[in-house]
Each structure stands twice: as structure tokens, then as C-alpha cells.
mmCIF file of N, CA and C in Angstrom:
data_model
loop_
_atom_site.group_PDB
_atom_site.id
_atom_site.type_symbol
_atom_site.label_atom_id
_atom_site.label_comp_id
_atom_site.label_asym_id
_atom_site.label_seq_id
_atom_site.Cartn_x
_atom_site.Cartn_y
_atom_site.Cartn_z
ATOM 1 N N GLN A 1 -53.629 -43.937 81.056
ATOM 2 C CA GLN A 1 -52.487 -42.918 82.583
ATOM 3 C C GLN A 1 -53.411 -42.266 83.662
ATOM 4 N N LEU A 2 -54.014 -40.950 82.923
ATOM 5 C CA LEU A 2 -55.133 -39.704 84.373
ATOM 6 C C LEU A 2 -56.673 -40.657 84.326
ATOM 7 N N ASN A 3 -57.295 -41.695 83.536
ATOM 8 C CA ASN A 3 -58.285 -42.339 83.647
ATOM 9 C C ASN A 3 -58.804 -41.377 83.406
ATOM 10 N N LEU A 4 -58.693 -40.802 82.077
ATOM 11 C CA LEU A 4 -59.660 -39.087 81.461
ATOM 12 C C LEU A 4 -60.067 -40.035 81.111
ATOM 13 N N SER A 5 -61.566 -39.701 80.059
ATOM 14 C CA SER A 5 -62.339 -39.778 78.673
ATOM 15 C C SER A 5 -62.744 -38.577 78.034
ATOM 16 N N MET A 6 -62.278 -38.627 77.432
ATOM 17 C CA MET A 6 -63.205 -37.391 76.397
ATOM 18 C C MET A 6 -63.779 -37.855 75.409
ATOM 19 N N VAL A 7 -65.246 -37.014 74.666
ATOM 20 C CA VAL A 7 -65.643 -37.027 73.842
ATOM 21 C C VAL A 7 -65.567 -36.243 72.399
ATOM 22 N N PHE A 8 -64.910 -36.580 71.929
ATOM 23 C CA PHE A 8 -64.409 -35.869 70.752
ATOM 24 C C PHE A 8 -65.629 -35.705 69.407
ATOM 25 N N ILE A 9 -66.155 -35.060 69.170
ATOM 26 C CA ILE A 9 -66.888 -34.828 67.724
ATOM 27 C C ILE A 9 -66.780 -34.447 67.020
ATOM 28 N N THR A 10 -66.865 -35.447 65.722
ATOM 29 C CA THR A 10 -65.730 -34.806 64.599
ATOM 30 C C THR A 10 -66.555 -34.948 62.936
ATOM 31 N N HIS A 11 -66.255 -34.682 62.333
ATOM 32 C CA HIS A 11 -66.755 -34.938 60.710
ATOM 33 C C HIS A 11 -65.216 -35.490 59.815
ATOM 34 N N ASP A 12 -64.241 -34.874 60.235
ATOM 35 C CA ASP A 12 -63.008 -35.494 59.972
ATOM 36 C C ASP A 12 -62.192 -36.309 60.038
ATOM 37 N N LEU A 13 -61.995 -37.578 59.231
ATOM 38 C CA LEU A 13 -61.755 -38.501 60.194
ATOM 39 C C LEU A 13 -60.516 -38.542 60.410
ATOM 40 N N ARG A 14 -60.161 -38.040 59.427
ATOM 41 C CA ARG A 14 -58.557 -37.379 60.018
ATOM 42 C C ARG A 14 -57.169 -37.706 61.290
ATOM 43 N N VAL A 15 -58.658 -36.594 61.964
ATOM 44 C CA VAL A 15 -58.079 -36.359 62.758
ATOM 45 C C VAL A 15 -58.835 -36.872 63.872
ATOM 46 N N ALA A 16 -59.950 -37.810 63.797
ATOM 47 C CA ALA A 16 -59.724 -38.594 64.316
ATOM 48 C C ALA A 16 -58.859 -40.179 64.387
ATOM 49 N N ALA A 17 -58.272 -39.840 63.485
ATOM 50 C CA ALA A 17 -57.616 -41.348 62.902
ATOM 51 C C ALA A 17 -55.798 -40.734 64.053
ATOM 52 N N ARG A 18 -55.771 -39.572 64.487
ATOM 53 C CA ARG A 18 -54.780 -39.053 64.581
ATOM 54 C C ARG A 18 -54.983 -39.165 66.429
ATOM 55 N N LEU A 19 -55.429 -38.771 66.999
ATOM 56 C CA LEU A 19 -56.243 -37.968 68.155
ATOM 57 C C LEU A 19 -56.441 -38.903 69.171
ATOM 58 N N CYS A 20 -58.064 -40.189 68.393
ATOM 59 C CA CYS A 20 -58.620 -41.196 69.307
ATOM 60 C C CYS A 20 -57.871 -42.660 69.055
ATOM 61 N N HIS A 21 -57.821 -42.666 70.623
ATOM 62 C CA HIS A 21 -57.924 -44.778 70.324
ATOM 63 C C HIS A 21 -59.007 -45.293 70.311
ATOM 64 N N ARG A 22 -59.902 -44.745 70.605
ATOM 65 C CA ARG A 22 -61.643 -45.713 70.301
ATOM 66 C C ARG A 22 -62.533 -44.494 69.662
ATOM 67 N N ILE A 23 -63.262 -45.534 68.549
ATOM 68 C CA ILE A 23 -63.351 -44.848 66.935
ATOM 69 C C ILE A 23 -65.556 -45.298 67.741
ATOM 70 N N ALA A 24 -65.781 -44.224 67.915
ATOM 71 C CA ALA A 24 -66.691 -44.826 67.836
ATOM 72 C C ALA A 24 -67.922 -44.296 65.945
ATOM 73 N N VAL A 25 -68.824 -44.781 65.072
ATOM 74 C CA VAL A 25 -69.418 -44.576 64.700
ATOM 75 C C VAL A 25 -70.673 -44.164 64.120
ATOM 76 N N MET A 26 -71.232 -43.102 63.588
ATOM 77 C CA MET A 26 -72.094 -42.619 64.667
ATOM 78 C C MET A 26 -73.399 -42.690 62.525
ATOM 79 N N GLN A 27 -74.389 -43.698 62.590
ATOM 80 C CA GLN A 27 -75.577 -43.331 61.183
ATOM 81 C C GLN A 27 -76.691 -42.713 61.486
ATOM 82 N N ARG A 28 -77.256 -41.077 61.760
ATOM 83 C CA ARG A 28 -79.012 -40.706 61.841
ATOM 84 C C ARG A 28 -78.799 -41.525 63.250
ATOM 85 N N GLY A 29 -77.867 -41.343 63.723
ATOM 86 C CA GLY A 29 -78.272 -40.340 65.542
ATOM 87 C C GLY A 29 -78.157 -42.328 66.143
ATOM 88 N N VAL A 30 -77.285 -43.081 65.737
ATOM 89 C CA VAL A 30 -77.245 -44.776 66.190
ATOM 90 C C VAL A 30 -76.010 -44.599 65.434
ATOM 91 N N VAL A 31 -75.368 -45.498 67.289
ATOM 92 C CA VAL A 31 -73.832 -46.322 66.912
ATOM 93 C C VAL A 31 -73.734 -46.881 66.280
ATOM 94 N N VAL A 32 -73.056 -47.726 64.990
ATOM 95 C CA VAL A 32 -73.640 -48.588 64.040
ATOM 96 C C VAL A 32 -71.928 -49.387 63.847
ATOM 97 N N GLU A 33 -71.075 -48.633 64.391
ATOM 98 C CA GLU A 33 -69.768 -48.771 64.793
ATOM 99 C C GLU A 33 -68.675 -48.749 66.062
ATOM 100 N N ILE A 34 -68.086 -49.674 66.889
ATOM 101 C CA ILE A 34 -67.365 -48.824 67.398
ATOM 102 C C ILE A 34 -66.164 -50.085 67.974
ATOM 103 N N GLY A 35 -65.405 -49.257 67.913
ATOM 104 C CA GLY A 35 -63.919 -50.610 68.923
ATOM 105 C C GLY A 35 -62.815 -49.028 68.567
ATOM 106 N N PRO A 36 -61.424 -49.847 68.454
ATOM 107 C CA PRO A 36 -60.238 -49.404 68.502
ATOM 108 C C PRO A 36 -59.700 -48.841 67.160
ATOM 109 N N ALA A 37 -59.308 -47.174 67.234
ATOM 110 C CA ALA A 37 -59.162 -46.553 65.994
ATOM 111 C C ALA A 37 -58.282 -47.120 65.226
ATOM 112 N N GLU A 38 -57.799 -48.188 65.221
ATOM 113 C CA GLU A 38 -56.826 -48.614 63.934
ATOM 114 C C GLU A 38 -57.570 -50.442 63.605
ATOM 115 N N GLN A 39 -58.502 -50.994 63.797
ATOM 116 C CA GLN A 39 -59.575 -52.137 63.450
ATOM 117 C C GLN A 39 -60.284 -50.884 62.748
ATOM 118 N N VAL A 40 -61.604 -50.670 63.132
ATOM 119 C CA VAL A 40 -62.469 -49.192 62.296
ATOM 120 C C VAL A 40 -61.514 -48.294 61.194
ATOM 121 N N PHE A 41 -60.565 -47.847 61.050
ATOM 122 C CA PHE A 41 -59.783 -47.930 59.920
ATOM 123 C C PHE A 41 -59.443 -48.544 58.966
ATOM 124 N N THR A 42 -58.690 -49.718 59.589
ATOM 125 C CA THR A 42 -58.284 -50.925 58.807
ATOM 126 C C THR A 42 -59.184 -51.787 58.499
ATOM 127 N N ARG A 43 -60.392 -52.091 59.477
ATOM 128 C CA ARG A 43 -60.561 -53.592 59.156
ATOM 129 C C ARG A 43 -62.493 -53.238 59.333
ATOM 130 N N PRO A 44 -62.684 -51.646 59.053
ATOM 131 C CA PRO A 44 -63.999 -51.186 59.106
ATOM 132 C C PRO A 44 -65.308 -52.492 58.681
ATOM 133 N N GLN A 45 -66.130 -52.895 59.557
ATOM 134 C CA GLN A 45 -67.451 -54.214 59.817
ATOM 135 C C GLN A 45 -68.397 -53.191 58.579
ATOM 136 N N HIS A 46 -68.943 -52.005 59.522
ATOM 137 C CA HIS A 46 -70.108 -51.633 59.194
ATOM 138 C C HIS A 46 -70.071 -51.380 57.339
ATOM 139 N N ALA A 47 -71.222 -51.013 56.919
ATOM 140 C CA ALA A 47 -70.984 -50.567 55.264
ATOM 141 C C ALA A 47 -71.009 -49.226 55.999
ATOM 142 N N TYR A 48 -71.206 -48.242 56.556
ATOM 143 C CA TYR A 48 -71.771 -46.602 56.443
ATOM 144 C C TYR A 48 -70.463 -46.148 57.135
ATOM 145 N N THR A 49 -69.476 -47.196 57.630
ATOM 146 C CA THR A 49 -68.597 -46.502 57.771
ATOM 147 C C THR A 49 -67.065 -47.558 57.175
ATOM 148 N N GLN A 50 -67.665 -48.308 55.820
ATOM 149 C CA GLN A 50 -66.667 -48.152 54.848
ATOM 150 C C GLN A 50 -66.776 -47.087 54.524
ATOM 151 N N GLU A 51 -68.375 -46.691 53.857
ATOM 152 C CA GLU A 51 -68.227 -45.461 52.982
ATOM 153 C C GLU A 51 -67.981 -44.258 53.421
ATOM 154 N N LEU A 52 -67.708 -43.986 54.478
ATOM 155 C CA LEU A 52 -66.879 -43.269 55.074
ATOM 156 C C LEU A 52 -65.816 -42.714 54.968
ATOM 157 N N LEU A 53 -65.144 -43.809 54.694
ATOM 158 C CA LEU A 53 -63.574 -43.820 55.182
ATOM 159 C C LEU A 53 -62.985 -44.077 53.262
ATOM 160 N N ALA A 54 -63.967 -45.275 52.449
ATOM 161 C CA ALA A 54 -64.228 -44.586 51.379
ATOM 162 C C ALA A 54 -63.909 -43.343 50.878
ATOM 163 N N ALA A 55 -64.242 -42.176 51.357
ATOM 164 C CA ALA A 55 -64.702 -41.085 51.324
ATOM 165 C C ALA A 55 -63.166 -39.472 51.567
ATOM 166 N N ILE A 56 -63.368 -39.970 52.763
ATOM 167 C CA ILE A 56 -61.603 -39.279 52.825
ATOM 168 C C ILE A 56 -60.340 -39.823 51.651
ATOM 169 N N PRO A 57 -60.252 -37.763 50.764
ATOM 170 C CA PRO A 57 -59.925 -37.335 50.328
ATOM 171 C C PRO A 57 -58.271 -38.137 50.134
ATOM 172 N N GLY A 58 -57.863 -38.470 49.005
ATOM 173 C CA GLY A 58 -56.878 -39.694 48.925
ATOM 174 C C GLY A 58 -57.155 -40.849 48.868
ATOM 175 N N ARG A 59 -57.816 -41.451 50.008
ATOM 176 C CA ARG A 59 -58.171 -42.552 50.053
ATOM 177 C C ARG A 59 -58.928 -43.150 49.331
ATOM 178 N N GLY A 60 -59.848 -43.264 48.544
ATOM 179 C CA GLY A 60 -61.025 -44.170 48.486
ATOM 180 C C GLY A 60 -61.467 -43.036 46.631
ATOM 181 N N HIS A 61 -62.307 -44.022 45.906
ATOM 182 C CA HIS A 61 -64.102 -43.378 45.219
ATOM 183 C C HIS A 61 -64.273 -42.963 45.883
ATOM 184 N N ALA A 62 -64.500 -41.449 46.025
ATOM 185 C CA ALA A 62 -65.521 -40.592 46.728
ATOM 186 C C ALA A 62 -66.437 -40.945 46.026
ATOM 187 N N GLY A 63 -68.088 -40.705 45.652
ATOM 188 C CA GLY A 63 -68.968 -40.684 45.078
ATOM 189 C C GLY A 63 -69.544 -41.534 44.638
ATOM 190 N N GLN A 64 -68.555 -42.728 45.005
ATOM 191 C CA GLN A 64 -68.671 -44.329 44.609
ATOM 192 C C GLN A 64 -69.621 -45.502 45.535
ATOM 193 N N ALA A 65 -70.039 -45.050 46.423
ATOM 194 C CA ALA A 65 -70.449 -45.758 47.218
ATOM 195 C C ALA A 65 -71.383 -46.054 47.780
ATOM 196 N N ALA A 66 -71.478 -47.281 48.501
ATOM 197 C CA ALA A 66 -73.046 -48.070 47.989
ATOM 198 C C ALA A 66 -74.488 -47.716 49.201
ATOM 199 N N HIS A 67 -75.532 -48.484 49.077
ATOM 200 C CA HIS A 67 -75.412 -48.259 49.801
ATOM 201 C C HIS A 67 -76.874 -46.867 49.742
ATOM 202 N N GLY A 68 -77.447 -46.609 49.297
ATOM 203 C CA GLY A 68 -77.628 -44.565 48.917
ATOM 204 C C GLY A 68 -76.604 -43.523 48.806
ATOM 205 N N GLY A 69 -75.630 -43.704 49.185
ATOM 206 C CA GLY A 69 -74.732 -43.140 49.490
ATOM 207 C C GLY A 69 -73.972 -42.264 51.058
ATOM 208 N N LEU A 70 -72.987 -41.249 50.795
ATOM 209 C CA LEU A 70 -73.427 -40.185 52.189
ATOM 210 C C LEU A 70 -74.111 -39.399 51.929
ATOM 211 N N GLY A 71 -74.785 -38.941 51.191
ATOM 212 C CA GLY A 71 -75.870 -37.844 50.552
ATOM 213 C C GLY A 71 -76.921 -38.985 50.851
ATOM 214 N N ALA A 72 -77.192 -39.840 51.302
ATOM 215 C CA ALA A 72 -78.910 -39.977 51.595
ATOM 216 C C ALA A 72 -79.332 -39.280 52.464
ATOM 217 N N PRO A 73 -80.789 -39.394 51.492
ATOM 218 C CA PRO A 73 -81.475 -38.003 53.185
ATOM 219 C C PRO A 73 -81.349 -38.780 54.085
ATOM 220 N N VAL A 74 -81.602 -37.359 55.257
ATOM 221 C CA VAL A 74 -81.594 -38.383 56.387
ATOM 222 C C VAL A 74 -83.417 -38.716 56.506
ATOM 223 N N ALA A 75 -84.229 -38.669 56.359
ATOM 224 C CA ALA A 75 -85.002 -38.199 56.456
ATOM 225 C C ALA A 75 -86.210 -38.208 55.322
ATOM 226 N N ALA A 76 -87.722 -39.226 55.111
ATOM 227 C CA ALA A 76 -88.555 -39.166 53.712
ATOM 228 C C ALA A 76 -89.753 -37.632 54.003
#
């Protein structure tokens, strides 16, 4: 409506889901998925996005993520 954009950076995906129309998911400084918020939250394509969503309290099974999990080291 106002032709404005805002970059909102958060680790709380529940807040992002309520505030954002489009979501970009970053892993280690690289955008791995971007799209409409509803699509990212209901049909995540990237494994990291799937892990993040599974880690939301009450939504999935935290601690059972694949591919090294969310706590995998950023650098060796």
C-alpha cells in the first residue's frame, strides 16, 4: 500500500510468521529459501527450513532434525 519494504531479522519464526508477507531463510550467511510466508511455513523446500520449523516449540520434534541438526558447528 505504501510501497515500503522493511528487513526484519529474527530467530523467532513465530514472530516472523505474524509480521512478514515474504520470508528469506538464511543458513551460514547464505539465503537457502525465499518466498511468501505462507508457502515457506506450510511447504518448506530446503532441509534447513524444515529443521527450523520442526524446532518451533509445540510444532515439531526438536532435537530430531537431520543433516547435522540446527546445532551443527558453523565452521570446523
